[in-house]
Amino acid sequence: MLYIDGQWTHSQSGEQLEVTNPATGEVIEKVAKGGAGDSKLAIEAADRSFSDWKKLAAKERGAYLVKTAEILRGKADELAELVTKEMGKPLKESKGEVNLAIDYLDWYAEEAKRVYGETIPASHPSKRLHVFKEPVGVTAAVTPWNFPVAMITRKIAPALAAGCPVVVKPASSTPLSAIKVFEAFHEAGLPKGVANLLIGSASKVVGEMMSSPKVKKITFTGSTEVGKKLIRDSADTVKKVSMELGGHAPFIVFEDADLDLAVDSVIGSKFRNAGQTCICTNRIYVQESIAEEFSKRFVDKVQALAIGNGLADGVEIGPLIDEGAVEKVEEQIQDAQEKGAVVLCGGKRTQVNGQQGGSFFEPTVLGQATDDMVITREETFGPVAPIYTFSTEEEAIERANHPQYGLAAYAFTKDLSRSYRLMEGLEYGIIGLNDPIPTTAQAPFGGMKESGTGREGGRQGIEEYLEDKFVSIGNI
Ligand code: NAP
C-alpha cells in the first residue's frame, strides 16, 4: 500500500510490485506500485500540510519523532526480520540497522530544539542584522535497498524536525520495511500529509517529484549515476540538493598497526552486508613488510565466515541483492585475474544447503591486485577484497585517494604523527582511524567528489533542510 495524506491507499493504476527474498528467490509479498498520478497526490498533500507543520513548536515536532521511535523500538525484532527477508543481510546486522534508524529519530527530535538563528553586529548604529532559519519546504527523499530502514529515517527525521513535509520513495526491492516505518508514523498520530510513502516506478514517481515546483528539496541516497541524473533534473526548478552516492573505500594497514585489530576490522568493514555498503572497504593496502602475515591471517578468517540465509543462526554472509549483483562481482574477479590477481579464497557463486534460487557469492580475497584493474576504480558492492601492497606512507596516501570517489577511508596505525598526516591527506568525507564502523547518528555522514554533496546525521544533517533568511532592520 501507498501512504498518502494520512491514508493507506492502492495505486491509481492498480498495478502491483513483487518483493523477492534474495536468499530463496521466492516472492514474499506484493505491494501497490505507484506512478506519476500517485506522486502528484502525495506532493499536493505534503504541500497542504506545510504551513501548519512548520508553525508547530519544535518541541512538538520532536515529540512525534520520539513517539515513532518508541513504537519502532517495540517492533524492532519484527522489523529486523523483515529487513533480512527482503534484502538478505544477517539478522544481527538487521537489528543493528533498526537501532541506528531509531537513533536518528531520537537525535533529530532533540536537534529540532536547537535550530538557532544569528544576530550579526551591524556597521551602522541604527541597523540590526538577523538571520532566521526556516524550513526549505516539501522534500522528496529517494532511498536505496542496502539500508532500507536507516536510510529512510536518516532523511525523514531531520526533514520533519526542521519543519519540512516529506514524500519518500524507497527502493523497489525493499518497500516492506519502509511500510513498517510509515505504520509507526501513522500510529504516532503524525498529522496527515506530513509524511507520504510512494512505492513504484522510479522514473514516474521520482520524475513527478523532480518536475514539480512544489518540491523544494531532493535528498537522495543511491548510485552516483542516478544521483547525477537527479542533480540535472533538479536544475529546472532549482531545488536544494543533498546527494549520498557511491564510494570506493581504501583500508590502509601500516607496519606499526595492531595486526589482529586490523584483520578483525577489515573483516567487518569489507564483509558486513556481504560487501553491499557504500562505506565498505573496496581496496586493502598493506605495507610490504607485513603483507604476507596480514594475508595469511585475513584469508584464514575469511574462509571461516558462515554463508547462508540471514535468518539462520550464526550466518555472517547473506545473499547479494540479485543476479545482476552476482554477475558484476564475477566480471570484476575475471578482469582482475586476467591482469594478474590471484584468488586466495572464494571466487565463485555458491548455493546454500543445495538450495536453488538464492544469489549467494563466496567471500573472496584477491592477492597481487594492481592499479590497472577494474576493481581498483569501480565500486564492487559485493564480498570481494583485493589486497595491494605499498612501501611508503606517501605512496599509500596517493594511491588511496580515488579520482572520482571520496566517501570513506580507513587507516590502521599506532603512530600519532602519521595519523594526523592521514587525516589531512586522505580526500574523504569520513575517516575511520583504527575504527572500521564510523557511522553514528550524532556525526556528519557524507562524501566528497562524486560521492555526493551535503551531510546526514549530526547537527550538520538538519541544516540540509533549512534556509537562512537574512533580515536587515534600519532606522532604529
Ligand atoms: P540506485 O540504483 O541508484 O537506486 C537508488 C534509488 O533510486 C532507488 O529508490 C531507485 O528506485 C531510484 N532510482 C533508480 N533509477 C532512478 C531514476 N532513473 N530516476 C529516479 N530514481 C531512480 O542505487 P541502489 O542500487 O539502490 O543502491 C546502491 C548504491 O547506493 C551504491 O552505489 C551505494 O554506494 C549507494 N549508497 C550510498 C550511501 C551513502 O550514504 N553515500 C548509502 C547507501 C548506498 P528503484 O529501486 O525503483 O529502481
Short mmCIF file of C-alpha atoms and ligand atoms in Angstrom, two decimals:
data_model
loop_
_atom_site.label_atom_id
_atom_site.label_comp_id
_atom_site.label_asym_id
_atom_site.label_seq_id
_atom_site.Cartn_x
_atom_site.Cartn_y
_atom_site.Cartn_z
CA MET A 1 0.00 0.00 0.00
CA LEU A 2 0.98 3.62 -0.53
CA TYR A 3 0.61 6.15 2.30
CA ILE A 4 -0.75 9.45 1.03
CA ASP A 5 -2.34 12.28 3.03
CA GLY A 6 -2.54 10.16 6.18
CA GLN A 7 -4.26 7.18 4.50
CA TRP A 8 -3.18 3.79 3.21
CA THR A 9 -4.21 3.51 -0.41
CA HIS A 10 -3.88 1.41 -3.58
CA SER A 11 -2.13 2.89 -6.58
CA GLN A 12 -4.26 4.65 -9.19
CA SER A 13 -3.27 2.07 -11.82
CA GLY A 14 -3.99 -0.89 -9.52
CA GLU A 15 -0.59 -2.31 -10.54
CA GLN A 16 1.43 -4.32 -8.05
CA LEU A 17 5.11 -4.89 -7.37
CA GLU A 18 6.56 -8.26 -6.32
CA VAL A 19 9.03 -8.34 -3.43
CA THR A 20 11.53 -11.20 -3.56
CA ASN A 21 13.64 -12.79 -0.82
CA PRO A 22 17.20 -12.87 -2.25
CA ALA A 23 18.10 -15.85 -0.05
CA THR A 24 15.47 -18.08 -1.67
CA GLY A 25 14.35 -16.33 -4.85
CA GLU A 26 10.75 -16.59 -3.60
CA VAL A 27 8.18 -13.82 -3.89
CA ILE A 28 7.29 -12.89 -0.30
CA GLU A 29 4.75 -10.12 -0.85
CA LYS A 30 3.01 -7.99 -3.46
CA VAL A 31 2.59 -4.26 -2.84
CA ALA A 32 0.91 -1.38 -4.65
CA LYS A 33 3.03 0.07 -7.45
CA GLY A 34 2.53 3.81 -7.74
CA GLY A 35 3.07 6.12 -10.70
CA ALA A 36 3.13 9.82 -11.55
CA GLY A 37 -0.51 10.42 -10.53
CA ASP A 38 0.06 8.98 -7.05
CA SER A 39 3.22 11.01 -6.72
CA LYS A 40 1.32 14.20 -7.63
CA LEU A 41 -1.32 13.50 -4.98
CA ALA A 42 1.35 12.92 -2.34
CA ILE A 43 3.20 16.13 -3.26
CA GLU A 44 -0.04 18.12 -3.05
CA ALA A 45 -0.85 16.61 0.36
CA ALA A 46 2.62 17.45 1.61
CA ASP A 47 2.32 20.98 0.28
CA ARG A 48 -1.03 21.49 2.05
CA SER A 49 0.43 20.29 5.34
CA PHE A 50 3.48 22.58 5.20
CA SER A 51 2.13 25.79 6.74
CA ASP A 52 0.72 24.06 9.85
CA TRP A 53 3.66 21.71 10.28
CA LYS A 54 6.31 24.43 10.19
CA LYS A 55 4.34 26.52 12.70
CA LEU A 56 4.29 23.74 15.30
CA ALA A 57 6.73 24.31 18.13
CA ALA A 58 9.98 22.44 17.51
CA LYS A 59 9.38 20.53 20.72
CA GLU A 60 6.03 19.29 19.39
CA ARG A 61 7.53 18.18 16.06
CA GLY A 62 10.24 16.40 18.03
CA ALA A 63 7.60 14.68 20.17
CA TYR A 64 6.20 12.92 17.06
CA LEU A 65 9.69 11.61 16.29
CA VAL A 66 10.13 10.40 19.87
CA LYS A 67 6.77 8.62 19.74
CA THR A 68 7.64 6.98 16.39
CA ALA A 69 10.98 5.87 17.84
CA GLU A 70 9.20 4.30 20.81
CA ILE A 71 6.81 2.40 18.54
CA LEU A 72 9.65 1.12 16.37
CA ARG A 73 11.61 0.07 19.46
CA GLY A 74 8.65 -2.11 20.42
CA LYS A 75 8.64 -3.70 16.96
CA ALA A 76 12.41 -3.86 16.46
CA ASP A 77 12.67 -7.65 16.21
CA GLU A 78 9.80 -7.92 13.75
CA LEU A 79 11.23 -5.12 11.63
CA ALA A 80 14.74 -6.61 11.66
CA GLU A 81 13.36 -9.93 10.42
CA LEU A 82 11.59 -8.15 7.59
CA VAL A 83 14.81 -6.37 6.57
CA THR A 84 16.60 -9.72 6.39
CA LYS A 85 13.78 -11.29 4.38
CA GLU A 86 13.60 -8.56 1.77
CA MET A 87 17.28 -7.73 1.33
CA GLY A 88 19.23 -10.63 2.81
CA LYS A 89 21.60 -9.24 5.45
CA PRO A 90 22.20 -11.41 8.57
CA LEU A 91 19.61 -10.86 11.30
CA LYS A 92 22.20 -9.48 13.74
CA GLU A 93 23.10 -6.77 11.22
CA SER A 94 19.41 -6.01 10.58
CA LYS A 95 18.94 -5.49 14.32
CA GLY A 96 21.90 -3.11 14.29
CA GLU A 97 20.37 -1.21 11.39
CA VAL A 98 16.99 -0.88 13.12
CA ASN A 99 18.72 0.51 16.23
CA LEU A 100 20.61 3.03 14.09
CA ALA A 101 17.36 4.02 12.37
CA ILE A 102 15.76 4.67 15.76
CA ASP A 103 18.83 6.66 16.86
CA TYR A 104 18.25 9.14 14.00
CA LEU A 105 14.67 9.72 15.16
CA ASP A 106 15.79 10.33 18.74
CA TRP A 107 18.72 12.53 17.73
CA TYR A 108 16.69 14.82 15.47
CA ALA A 109 13.83 15.05 17.99
CA GLU A 110 16.43 16.85 20.12
CA GLU A 111 18.11 18.78 17.30
CA ALA A 112 14.74 20.28 16.33
CA LYS A 113 15.03 22.35 19.53
CA ARG A 114 18.48 23.64 18.61
CA VAL A 115 17.81 25.37 15.29
CA TYR A 116 19.34 28.67 16.31
CA GLY A 117 19.37 31.82 14.20
CA GLU A 118 22.00 34.54 14.41
CA THR A 119 22.38 38.21 15.26
CA ILE A 120 25.19 39.91 13.35
CA PRO A 121 26.89 43.14 14.54
CA ALA A 122 25.88 45.86 12.06
CA SER A 123 28.22 48.50 10.62
CA HIS A 124 25.85 51.32 11.48
CA PRO A 125 24.40 52.12 14.93
CA SER A 126 20.86 52.45 13.53
CA LYS A 127 20.80 48.98 11.99
CA ARG A 128 20.15 45.45 13.32
CA LEU A 129 21.02 42.32 11.31
CA HIS A 130 19.34 38.96 11.96
CA VAL A 131 19.43 35.54 10.32
CA PHE A 132 16.34 33.39 10.73
CA LYS A 133 16.31 29.66 10.00
CA GLU A 134 13.31 28.47 8.00
CA PRO A 135 12.34 25.05 6.65
CA VAL A 136 13.04 24.64 2.93
CA GLY A 137 9.62 23.17 2.15
CA VAL A 138 8.29 19.95 0.64
CA THR A 139 11.12 17.44 0.50
CA ALA A 140 11.43 14.46 -1.85
CA ALA A 141 13.51 11.59 -0.43
CA VAL A 142 14.70 8.68 -2.59
CA THR A 143 16.45 5.78 -0.84
CA PRO A 144 18.37 2.58 -1.70
CA TRP A 145 17.82 -1.07 -0.73
CA ASN A 146 21.02 -1.75 1.22
CA PHE A 147 19.87 0.00 4.43
CA PRO A 148 16.11 0.04 3.87
CA VAL A 149 15.21 1.41 7.33
CA ALA A 150 18.13 3.61 8.39
CA MET A 151 18.40 5.46 5.07
CA ILE A 152 14.73 6.43 5.42
CA THR A 153 14.84 7.73 9.00
CA ARG A 154 18.18 9.46 8.33
CA LYS A 155 16.27 11.65 5.86
CA ILE A 156 12.77 11.87 7.34
CA ALA A 157 13.88 12.65 10.90
CA PRO A 158 15.89 15.82 10.14
CA ALA A 159 13.37 16.95 7.49
CA LEU A 160 10.40 16.71 9.88
CA ALA A 161 12.43 18.18 12.73
CA ALA A 162 13.26 21.19 10.57
CA GLY A 163 9.59 21.64 9.61
CA CYS A 164 9.63 20.11 6.10
CA PRO A 165 6.93 17.64 4.99
CA VAL A 166 8.27 14.66 3.02
CA VAL A 167 7.38 12.41 0.10
CA VAL A 168 9.51 9.27 0.22
CA LYS A 169 10.29 6.70 -2.46
CA PRO A 170 12.18 3.63 -1.18
CA ALA A 171 13.96 1.17 -3.48
CA SER A 172 11.55 -1.16 -5.30
CA SER A 173 13.32 -4.24 -3.92
CA THR A 174 12.79 -3.20 -0.26
CA PRO A 175 9.41 -1.50 0.22
CA LEU A 176 8.24 -3.68 3.13
CA SER A 177 10.42 -2.20 5.86
CA ALA A 178 9.53 1.28 4.59
CA ILE A 179 5.85 0.40 5.06
CA LYS A 180 6.60 -0.63 8.67
CA VAL A 181 8.30 2.70 9.36
CA PHE A 182 5.27 4.55 8.00
CA GLU A 183 2.91 2.39 10.07
CA ALA A 184 4.82 3.67 13.08
CA PHE A 185 4.44 7.31 11.94
CA HIS A 186 0.72 6.67 11.46
CA GLU A 187 0.39 5.09 14.91
CA ALA A 188 2.26 8.04 16.40
CA GLY A 189 -0.52 10.28 15.09
CA LEU A 190 1.60 12.33 12.68
CA PRO A 191 -0.68 14.94 11.07
CA LYS A 192 -1.92 13.95 7.62
CA GLY A 193 0.19 14.90 4.62
CA VAL A 194 3.35 15.48 6.63
CA ALA A 195 4.96 12.16 5.61
CA ASN A 196 3.93 10.28 2.47
CA LEU A 197 5.17 6.95 1.11
CA LEU A 198 5.32 6.20 -2.60
CA ILE A 199 6.39 2.78 -3.82
CA GLY A 200 6.76 2.16 -7.52
CA SER A 201 8.26 3.13 -10.84
CA ALA A 202 11.38 5.23 -10.24
CA SER A 203 11.07 7.15 -13.50
CA LYS A 204 7.38 8.02 -12.98
CA VAL A 205 7.26 8.60 -9.20
CA VAL A 206 10.59 10.40 -8.95
CA GLY A 207 10.07 12.07 -12.34
CA GLU A 208 6.96 13.79 -10.95
CA MET A 209 8.86 14.83 -7.82
CA MET A 210 11.67 16.33 -9.87
CA SER A 211 9.46 18.30 -12.23
CA SER A 212 7.12 19.64 -9.53
CA PRO A 213 7.80 23.25 -8.48
CA LYS A 214 6.10 22.41 -5.17
CA VAL A 215 9.05 20.16 -4.25
CA LYS A 216 11.78 22.44 -2.93
CA LYS A 217 14.36 19.87 -1.87
CA ILE A 218 15.61 16.50 -3.11
CA THR A 219 17.59 14.22 -0.82
CA PHE A 220 18.90 11.09 -2.49
CA THR A 221 20.93 8.08 -1.43
CA GLY A 222 21.98 5.68 -4.16
CA SER A 223 24.33 5.27 -7.08
CA THR A 224 26.42 8.13 -8.43
CA GLU A 225 24.92 7.56 -11.88
CA VAL A 226 21.32 8.14 -10.72
CA GLY A 227 22.44 10.94 -8.37
CA LYS A 228 23.95 12.86 -11.30
CA LYS A 229 20.72 12.47 -13.24
CA LEU A 230 18.70 13.86 -10.32
CA ILE A 231 21.07 16.82 -9.96
CA ARG A 232 20.47 17.57 -13.65
CA ASP A 233 16.70 17.08 -13.26
CA SER A 234 16.59 19.41 -10.25
CA ALA A 235 18.02 22.30 -12.28
CA ASP A 236 14.76 23.36 -13.94
CA THR A 237 13.08 24.12 -10.63
CA VAL A 238 16.36 24.88 -8.77
CA LYS A 239 15.78 22.53 -5.85
CA LYS A 240 18.08 22.35 -2.84
CA VAL A 241 20.04 19.10 -3.26
CA SER A 242 21.64 16.52 -0.94
CA MET A 243 23.34 13.51 -2.51
CA GLU A 244 24.72 10.46 -0.68
CA LEU A 245 26.28 8.49 -3.54
CA GLY A 246 28.72 5.68 -4.24
CA GLY A 247 32.03 5.06 -2.52
CA HIS A 248 35.31 3.21 -3.00
CA ALA A 249 36.91 2.99 0.42
CA PRO A 250 40.61 2.24 0.87
CA PHE A 251 41.71 0.40 4.02
CA ILE A 252 45.40 1.08 4.75
CA VAL A 253 47.37 -1.10 7.15
CA PHE A 254 50.78 0.20 8.25
CA GLU A 255 53.55 -1.99 9.65
CA ASP A 256 53.16 -0.33 13.08
CA ALA A 257 49.45 -1.26 13.29
CA ASP A 258 47.93 -3.74 15.73
CA LEU A 259 47.66 -6.54 13.16
CA ASP A 260 44.96 -8.54 14.92
CA LEU A 261 42.82 -5.42 15.26
CA ALA A 262 43.38 -4.55 11.60
CA VAL A 263 42.44 -8.04 10.40
CA ASP A 264 39.27 -8.21 12.53
CA SER A 265 38.34 -4.68 11.48
CA VAL A 266 38.72 -5.23 7.77
CA ILE A 267 36.54 -8.35 8.02
CA GLY A 268 33.76 -6.17 9.48
CA SER A 269 34.31 -3.30 7.09
CA LYS A 270 34.56 -5.45 3.96
CA PHE A 271 32.05 -8.23 4.54
CA ARG A 272 29.28 -6.52 6.52
CA ASN A 273 26.09 -6.70 4.45
CA ALA A 274 28.04 -9.00 2.07
CA GLY A 275 30.07 -6.00 0.97
CA GLN A 276 26.99 -4.05 -0.08
CA THR A 277 27.52 -0.84 1.87
CA CYS A 278 28.60 2.50 0.44
CA ILE A 279 31.37 2.88 3.05
CA CYS A 280 32.61 -0.70 2.95
CA THR A 281 36.24 -1.38 2.13
CA ASN A 282 36.84 -1.72 -1.59
CA ARG A 283 40.69 -1.77 -1.61
CA ILE A 284 43.08 -3.06 1.06
CA TYR A 285 46.58 -1.51 1.05
CA VAL A 286 49.11 -3.33 3.23
CA GLN A 287 52.70 -2.22 3.87
CA GLU A 288 55.12 -4.65 2.18
CA SER A 289 56.90 -5.80 5.34
CA ILE A 290 53.68 -7.23 6.86
CA ALA A 291 51.79 -8.16 3.69
CA GLU A 292 52.42 -11.89 3.86
CA GLU A 293 51.45 -12.22 7.51
CA PHE A 294 48.39 -9.99 7.05
CA SER A 295 47.17 -12.00 4.03
CA LYS A 296 47.59 -15.30 5.86
CA ARG A 297 45.65 -14.19 8.94
CA PHE A 298 43.00 -12.46 6.81
CA VAL A 299 42.38 -15.42 4.48
CA ASP A 300 42.11 -17.81 7.46
CA LYS A 301 39.33 -15.66 8.92
CA VAL A 302 37.53 -15.11 5.61
CA GLN A 303 37.44 -18.84 4.95
CA ALA A 304 35.73 -19.34 8.30
CA LEU A 305 32.86 -16.91 7.54
CA ALA A 306 29.49 -18.69 7.51
CA ILE A 307 27.38 -18.10 4.37
CA GLY A 308 23.64 -18.65 4.38
CA ASN A 309 20.13 -17.34 4.80
CA GLY A 310 20.43 -14.33 7.09
CA LEU A 311 17.64 -15.66 9.29
CA ALA A 312 19.69 -18.75 10.27
CA ASP A 313 21.76 -18.72 13.46
CA GLY A 314 25.43 -17.85 13.08
CA VAL A 315 25.24 -16.68 9.45
CA GLU A 316 27.72 -13.90 8.69
CA ILE A 317 27.34 -13.53 4.92
CA GLY A 318 23.89 -13.40 3.33
CA PRO A 319 22.99 -13.35 -0.36
CA LEU A 320 23.66 -10.48 -2.74
CA ILE A 321 20.59 -8.45 -3.66
CA ASP A 322 20.07 -10.08 -7.08
CA GLU A 323 21.60 -11.93 -10.02
CA GLY A 324 22.89 -8.67 -11.54
CA ALA A 325 24.97 -8.05 -8.42
CA VAL A 326 26.48 -11.56 -8.65
CA GLU A 327 27.38 -11.02 -12.30
CA LYS A 328 29.07 -7.68 -11.54
CA VAL A 329 31.26 -9.37 -8.92
CA GLU A 330 32.14 -12.20 -11.32
CA GLU A 331 33.15 -9.72 -14.02
CA GLN A 332 35.44 -7.80 -11.63
CA ILE A 333 37.14 -11.02 -10.48
CA GLN A 334 37.63 -12.23 -14.04
CA ASP A 335 39.14 -8.88 -15.08
CA ALA A 336 41.45 -8.92 -12.06
CA GLN A 337 42.62 -12.47 -12.81
CA GLU A 338 43.33 -11.59 -16.42
CA LYS A 339 45.54 -8.75 -15.13
CA GLY A 340 47.49 -10.95 -12.73
CA ALA A 341 45.46 -11.19 -9.49
CA VAL A 342 45.45 -14.48 -7.59
CA VAL A 343 42.30 -15.82 -5.91
CA LEU A 344 43.43 -16.60 -2.33
CA CYS A 345 39.99 -17.87 -1.29
CA GLY A 346 36.42 -17.91 -2.58
CA GLY A 347 35.95 -16.57 -6.09
CA LYS A 348 32.68 -18.09 -7.22
CA ARG A 349 28.91 -18.10 -6.76
CA THR A 350 27.57 -20.73 -4.43
CA GLN A 351 24.40 -22.39 -3.15
CA VAL A 352 23.28 -22.83 0.41
CA ASN A 353 22.04 -26.24 1.59
CA GLY A 354 21.92 -27.35 -2.06
CA GLN A 355 19.01 -24.90 -2.50
CA GLN A 356 18.42 -23.28 -5.90
CA GLY A 357 17.37 -19.65 -6.19
CA GLY A 358 19.50 -17.62 -3.74
CA SER A 359 22.05 -15.13 -5.08
CA PHE A 360 25.00 -16.19 -2.88
CA PHE A 361 28.66 -15.47 -3.57
CA GLU A 362 31.65 -16.80 -1.64
CA PRO A 363 33.61 -14.23 0.37
CA THR A 364 36.67 -13.72 -1.78
CA VAL A 365 40.22 -12.46 -1.28
CA LEU A 366 42.37 -11.44 -4.25
CA GLY A 367 46.16 -11.23 -3.87
CA GLN A 368 48.54 -9.25 -6.11
CA ALA A 369 45.93 -6.66 -7.04
CA THR A 370 47.17 -3.78 -9.19
CA ASP A 371 46.01 -0.26 -10.01
CA ASP A 372 45.02 -1.09 -13.62
CA MET A 373 42.24 -3.48 -12.57
CA VAL A 374 38.55 -2.54 -12.88
CA ILE A 375 38.04 -3.38 -9.19
CA THR A 376 40.53 -0.63 -8.28
CA ARG A 377 38.28 2.04 -9.77
CA GLU A 378 34.67 0.73 -9.93
CA GLU A 379 32.55 0.19 -6.83
CA THR A 380 32.27 -3.59 -6.20
CA PHE A 381 29.22 -3.81 -3.91
CA GLY A 382 29.98 -7.44 -3.15
CA PRO A 383 32.16 -9.68 -0.94
CA VAL A 384 35.48 -9.31 -2.77
CA ALA A 385 38.61 -7.99 -1.04
CA PRO A 386 41.61 -7.12 -3.27
CA ILE A 387 44.97 -6.74 -1.47
CA TYR A 388 47.56 -4.24 -2.76
CA THR A 389 50.99 -3.65 -1.25
CA PHE A 390 52.83 -0.35 -0.74
CA SER A 391 56.20 0.74 0.60
CA THR A 392 55.90 4.35 1.87
CA GLU A 393 53.24 6.42 3.61
CA GLU A 394 53.25 9.00 0.78
CA GLU A 395 52.63 6.25 -1.76
CA ALA A 396 49.78 4.80 0.34
CA ILE A 397 48.01 8.16 0.61
CA GLU A 398 48.42 8.93 -3.07
CA ARG A 399 47.09 5.56 -4.20
CA ALA A 400 44.31 5.53 -1.60
CA ASN A 401 42.87 8.80 -2.91
CA HIS A 402 40.40 8.00 -5.66
CA PRO A 403 39.95 10.29 -8.68
CA GLN A 404 36.15 10.01 -8.54
CA TYR A 405 35.02 8.85 -5.09
CA GLY A 406 35.59 10.37 -1.65
CA LEU A 407 33.14 8.84 0.82
CA ALA A 408 35.02 6.79 3.47
CA ALA A 409 38.63 5.73 4.13
CA TYR A 410 40.20 3.62 6.87
CA ALA A 411 43.75 3.55 8.21
CA PHE A 412 45.35 1.44 10.92
CA THR A 413 48.48 2.72 12.66
CA LYS A 414 49.72 3.43 16.18
CA ASP A 415 51.80 6.45 15.12
CA LEU A 416 50.15 9.71 16.21
CA SER A 417 52.02 12.00 13.79
CA ARG A 418 51.23 9.68 10.90
CA SER A 419 47.58 9.65 11.99
CA TYR A 420 47.41 13.42 11.54
CA ARG A 421 49.09 13.23 8.14
CA LEU A 422 46.48 10.63 7.13
CA MET A 423 43.56 12.70 8.43
CA GLU A 424 44.83 15.65 6.41
CA GLY A 425 45.99 13.77 3.30
CA LEU A 426 43.05 11.45 2.67
CA GLU A 427 40.41 13.10 0.46
CA TYR A 428 37.34 11.52 2.05
CA GLY A 429 34.30 12.81 3.93
CA ILE A 430 34.59 10.09 6.60
CA ILE A 431 37.82 8.66 8.01
CA GLY A 432 37.99 5.68 10.36
CA LEU A 433 41.35 5.70 12.17
CA ASN A 434 41.70 2.33 13.85
CA ASP A 435 37.89 2.27 13.55
CA PRO A 436 36.04 0.21 10.92
CA ILE A 437 32.50 1.34 11.85
CA PRO A 438 32.43 5.17 11.99
CA THR A 439 28.69 5.69 11.31
CA THR A 440 26.70 7.13 14.20
CA ALA A 441 23.62 9.38 14.46
CA GLN A 442 25.47 12.27 16.13
CA ALA A 443 28.18 12.67 13.46
CA PRO A 444 28.01 14.04 9.91
CA PHE A 445 28.00 11.36 7.20
CA GLY A 446 28.68 12.17 3.56
CA GLY A 447 31.15 12.26 0.74
CA MET A 448 33.49 14.46 -1.27
CA LYS A 449 34.00 14.44 -5.05
CA GLU A 450 31.39 12.30 -6.88
CA SER A 451 30.42 10.56 -3.64
CA GLY A 452 27.99 13.35 -3.06
CA THR A 453 27.16 16.68 -1.57
CA GLY A 454 25.65 17.52 1.81
CA ARG A 455 25.75 15.65 5.11
CA GLU A 456 23.35 13.42 7.02
CA GLY A 457 23.49 12.88 10.77
CA GLY A 458 24.91 15.18 13.42
CA ARG A 459 24.00 18.84 13.86
CA GLN A 460 25.00 19.31 10.20
CA GLY A 461 22.20 16.99 8.98
CA ILE A 462 19.35 19.33 9.89
CA GLU A 463 20.95 22.28 8.07
CA GLU A 464 20.25 20.49 4.77
CA TYR A 465 16.52 21.16 5.34
CA LEU A 466 16.86 24.80 6.39
CA GLU A 467 17.17 28.11 4.58
CA ASP A 468 18.90 31.16 6.00
CA LYS A 469 16.63 34.19 5.85
CA PHE A 470 18.51 37.44 6.41
CA VAL A 471 16.63 40.44 7.77
CA SER A 472 18.21 43.88 7.93
CA ILE A 473 16.36 46.41 10.10
CA GLY A 474 17.16 50.05 9.56
CA ASN A 475 16.29 53.39 11.17
CA ILE A 476 16.27 52.12 14.73
P1 NAP B 1 20.21 3.15 -7.27
O1 NAP B 1 20.03 2.17 -8.36
O2 NAP B 1 20.80 4.47 -7.61
O3 NAP B 1 18.76 3.34 -6.62
C1 NAP B 1 18.54 4.17 -5.51
C2 NAP B 1 17.13 4.73 -5.57
O4 NAP B 1 16.98 5.50 -6.76
C3 NAP B 1 16.05 3.65 -5.61
O5 NAP B 1 14.93 4.11 -4.89
C4 NAP B 1 15.73 3.58 -7.08
O6 NAP B 1 14.43 3.12 -7.37
C5 NAP B 1 15.88 5.03 -7.50
N1 NAP B 1 16.16 5.17 -8.93
C6 NAP B 1 16.78 4.30 -9.76
N2 NAP B 1 16.84 4.81 -11.01
C7 NAP B 1 16.25 6.02 -10.96
C8 NAP B 1 15.99 7.03 -11.94
N3 NAP B 1 16.38 6.89 -13.20
N4 NAP B 1 15.36 8.15 -11.55
C9 NAP B 1 14.97 8.30 -10.28
N5 NAP B 1 15.18 7.38 -9.31
C10 NAP B 1 15.82 6.26 -9.64
O7 NAP B 1 21.10 2.58 -6.09
P2 NAP B 1 20.94 1.20 -5.31
O8 NAP B 1 21.39 0.12 -6.21
O9 NAP B 1 19.59 1.10 -4.70
O10 NAP B 1 21.96 1.40 -4.09
C11 NAP B 1 23.30 1.16 -4.22
C12 NAP B 1 24.08 2.45 -4.39
O11 NAP B 1 23.75 3.35 -3.33
C13 NAP B 1 25.58 2.24 -4.28
O12 NAP B 1 26.23 2.99 -5.26
C14 NAP B 1 25.91 2.75 -2.89
O13 NAP B 1 27.23 3.16 -2.73
C15 NAP B 1 24.94 3.87 -2.76
N6 NAP B 1 24.71 4.19 -1.32
C16 NAP B 1 25.23 5.35 -0.83
C17 NAP B 1 25.07 5.67 0.51
C18 NAP B 1 25.64 6.94 1.05
O14 NAP B 1 25.23 7.34 2.14
N7 NAP B 1 26.56 7.62 0.38
C19 NAP B 1 24.37 4.81 1.35
C20 NAP B 1 23.83 3.64 0.82
C21 NAP B 1 24.01 3.35 -0.53
P3 NAP B 1 14.15 1.60 -7.86
O15 NAP B 1 14.60 0.73 -6.75
O16 NAP B 1 12.68 1.61 -8.07
O17 NAP B 1 14.95 1.42 -9.11
#
